[in-house]
Amino acid sequence: MEVPFFRHALDESDIECAADVLRSPFITTGFRTEQFEGLLASRLLCREAVGVMSCTHALFLALSAWGVGPGDEVIVPAMTFVASASVVSHVGATPILCDVEAKTGLIDLDAAEGLVNERTRVLLVVHLYGQMVDMQEARRVADRNGLRLLEDSAHCIEGERDGVGPGQLGDAACFSFYATKNITSAEGGAVVSNDIEFCDRVRRMRLHGMSKNALHRYTGRYEHWDVAEFGYKANMTDVQAAMLSNQLERLEVQRLSREATSRRYEEVLNEAGIDYPLVLPECTSARHLFTMWAPAACRDEVLASLQDSGIGVAVNFRSLTKLTVFAKDGRFTGDSCPRSDLIGSRTVSLPLFPFMTDDEVEYAAICAVRAVEGCAVS
Ligand SMILES: *Cc1c(COP(=O)(O)O)cnc(C)c1O
């Protein structure tokens, strides 16, 4: 038996939505993008959304729109995908890696506050695996220290914590529609915020800084456009937007399916005494990824054993402190982020996607236990 790490859940209706756009005269950023932005914002109970090419672009544009740049610092958890930190560097600022909580892998907000100095501009939090950071506490930390609060919500559209969803308490939240994310258009992203002026700025910056977009030029009578400051090229297309709007309706069904799979993994791992990140009782996790914690000395062997059994695996993530780009600058070596380092040395991501069959789940779970036990014995 083989179980892929991920299998997307795009169906004929999504394909039909994309095809409809391709058969129409207008295929780039237009009505469908506006429509998706409206649907996403209302799903999240936020005022506005801006569709872009990726979550990486979304994070980059949010930092740029706030004028974060050289001399500034942004606090980023060490347990995340590299894009959460690379965007900080791309705007010319410095990412400051922060340790995470031992049980959840979420940013340790006390540690984050300890890293604040006069150069700090932004607190960036990551809703890791779909479980939300305590946004009420994050908001207090940001407000006490005069920081913007940015949510990397690439894993979490559907999550909630104490009744708060992504985008509601942050100054902006960024989403990913990459191929393996909870809804997808192969590539795609969005910035969501309650700050209308900020959204207007992101909207201009995603398209060269132009004061009018192609839709205006296409539908109205010709008017000259202007550029007050240079922007970038990161606009979402209507092909992406049409596919995404269609999938929004299935968000909860697909989340429930991943929730059931995750709970089955947890049962099997509990029985075997294998650890995994805790989902807190006050949280509804979006259940984007399922990771387990093998003994650090066994991790790579467990990955190999699972692959030998036909199970797709990944590591989400190794601690950013271990990447050459950080290790070589010497600032975060040693014990700056010991809990992130430990989690990063133990993590094995198991297959998780909507509508996994019972057989697939059972086989992957049993192989995971066998792989850990096989290593512990030898
Ligand atoms: C996937 C991911 C991103 C980047 O998303 P893209 O849409 O591929 O740019 C950023 N942060 C986290 C935590 C991610 O998992």
Coordinates of N, CA, C and O and ligand atoms in Angstrom, one line a residue, residues 53-57 59 80-84 126 128 152 154-155 175-178 180-181 187-189 288-289 317, ligand 1:
M53 N -0.3 36.7 -5.3 CA 0.3 35.5 -5.9 C 0.7 34.4 -4.9 O 0.8 33.3 -5.3
S54 N 1.0 34.8 -3.7 CA 1.4 33.8 -2.7 C 1.3 34.4 -1.3 O 1.2 35.7 -1.2
C55 N 1.4 33.6 -0.3 CA 1.5 34.1 1.0 C 2.8 34.8 1.2 O 2.9 35.8 2.0
T56 N 3.9 34.4 0.6 CA 5.1 35.1 0.7 C 5.0 36.5 0.2 O 5.5 37.5 0.9
H57 N 4.3 36.7 -1.0 CA 4.1 38.1 -1.5 C 3.2 38.8 -0.5 O 3.4 40.0 -0.2
L59 N 3.0 38.5 2.8 CA 3.7 39.0 4.0 C 4.7 40.1 3.6 O 4.8 41.1 4.3
T80 N 8.9 27.6 12.0 CA 8.0 28.0 10.9 C 8.7 27.7 9.6 O 9.8 27.3 9.5
F81 N 7.9 27.9 8.5 CA 8.5 27.8 7.2 C 9.4 29.1 6.9 O 9.2 30.1 7.5
V82 N 10.4 28.9 6.1 CA 11.5 29.9 5.9 C 10.9 31.2 5.4 O 11.4 32.3 5.7
A83 N 9.7 31.2 4.7 CA 9.2 32.4 4.1 C 8.8 33.4 5.2 O 8.8 34.6 4.9
S84 N 8.4 32.9 6.4 CA 8.0 33.9 7.5 C 9.2 34.8 7.8 O 9.0 35.9 8.3
V126 N 2.8 32.9 13.9 CA 2.5 31.9 12.9 C 1.5 30.9 13.6 O 1.7 30.4 14.7
L128 N 0.7 27.8 13.7 CA 1.4 26.6 13.3 C 0.5 25.4 13.2 O -0.2 25.1 14.2
D152 N 1.0 35.2 10.2 CA 1.2 34.3 9.1 C 0.2 33.2 9.3 O 0.4 32.3 10.1
A154 N -0.9 31.0 7.0 CA -0.8 30.1 5.8 C -1.4 28.7 6.1 O -1.9 28.1 5.2
H155 N -1.4 28.4 7.4 CA -2.0 27.1 7.8 C -3.4 27.2 8.3 O -4.0 26.1 8.7
F175 N -2.5 34.8 4.1 CA -3.0 33.4 3.8 C -2.3 32.9 2.5 O -1.9 33.6 1.7
S176 N -2.2 31.5 2.5 CA -1.6 30.9 1.3 C -2.6 29.9 0.7 O -3.3 29.2 1.3
F177 N -2.5 29.9 -0.7 CA -3.3 29.0 -1.5 C -2.4 28.1 -2.3 O -2.7 27.8 -3.4
Y178 N -1.2 27.9 -1.8 CA -0.2 27.0 -2.4 C -0.9 25.6 -2.6 O -1.8 25.2 -1.9
T180 N -0.5 22.6 -1.5 CA -0.8 21.7 -0.4 C -1.6 22.4 0.7 O -1.9 21.8 1.7
K181 N -2.0 23.6 0.5 CA -2.7 24.3 1.6 C -4.2 24.0 1.6 O -4.7 23.2 0.8
E187 N -1.0 28.1 -6.8 CA -0.3 29.2 -6.1 C -1.3 30.3 -5.8 O -2.2 30.4 -6.6
G188 N -1.1 31.0 -4.8 CA -2.0 32.1 -4.5 C -1.8 32.5 -3.0 O -1.3 31.8 -2.2
G189 N -2.3 33.7 -2.7 CA -2.2 34.2 -1.4 C -3.2 35.4 -1.2 O -3.8 35.9 -2.1
H288 N -4.1 21.7 9.6 CA -3.4 21.7 8.3 C -2.4 20.6 8.1 O -2.2 20.1 7.0
L289 N -1.6 20.3 9.2 CA -0.6 19.3 9.1 C -0.7 18.4 10.4 O -1.2 18.9 11.4
F317 N 8.7 21.7 11.0 CA 9.8 22.1 10.2 C 11.1 21.8 10.9 O 11.0 21.5 12.1
Ligands
LIG1 C1 3.3 27.7 2.9 C2 3.8 28.7 3.9 C3 4.1 30.0 3.5 C4 4.3 30.5 2.1 O1 3.2 30.4 1.4 P1 3.3 30.6 -0.2 O2 1.9 30.8 -0.6 O3 3.9 29.3 -0.8 O4 4.2 31.7 -0.5 C5 4.4 30.9 4.5 N1 4.3 30.6 5.8 C6 4.0 29.3 6.2 C7 4.0 29.0 7.7 C8 3.8 28.3 5.3 O5 3.5 27.1 5.6

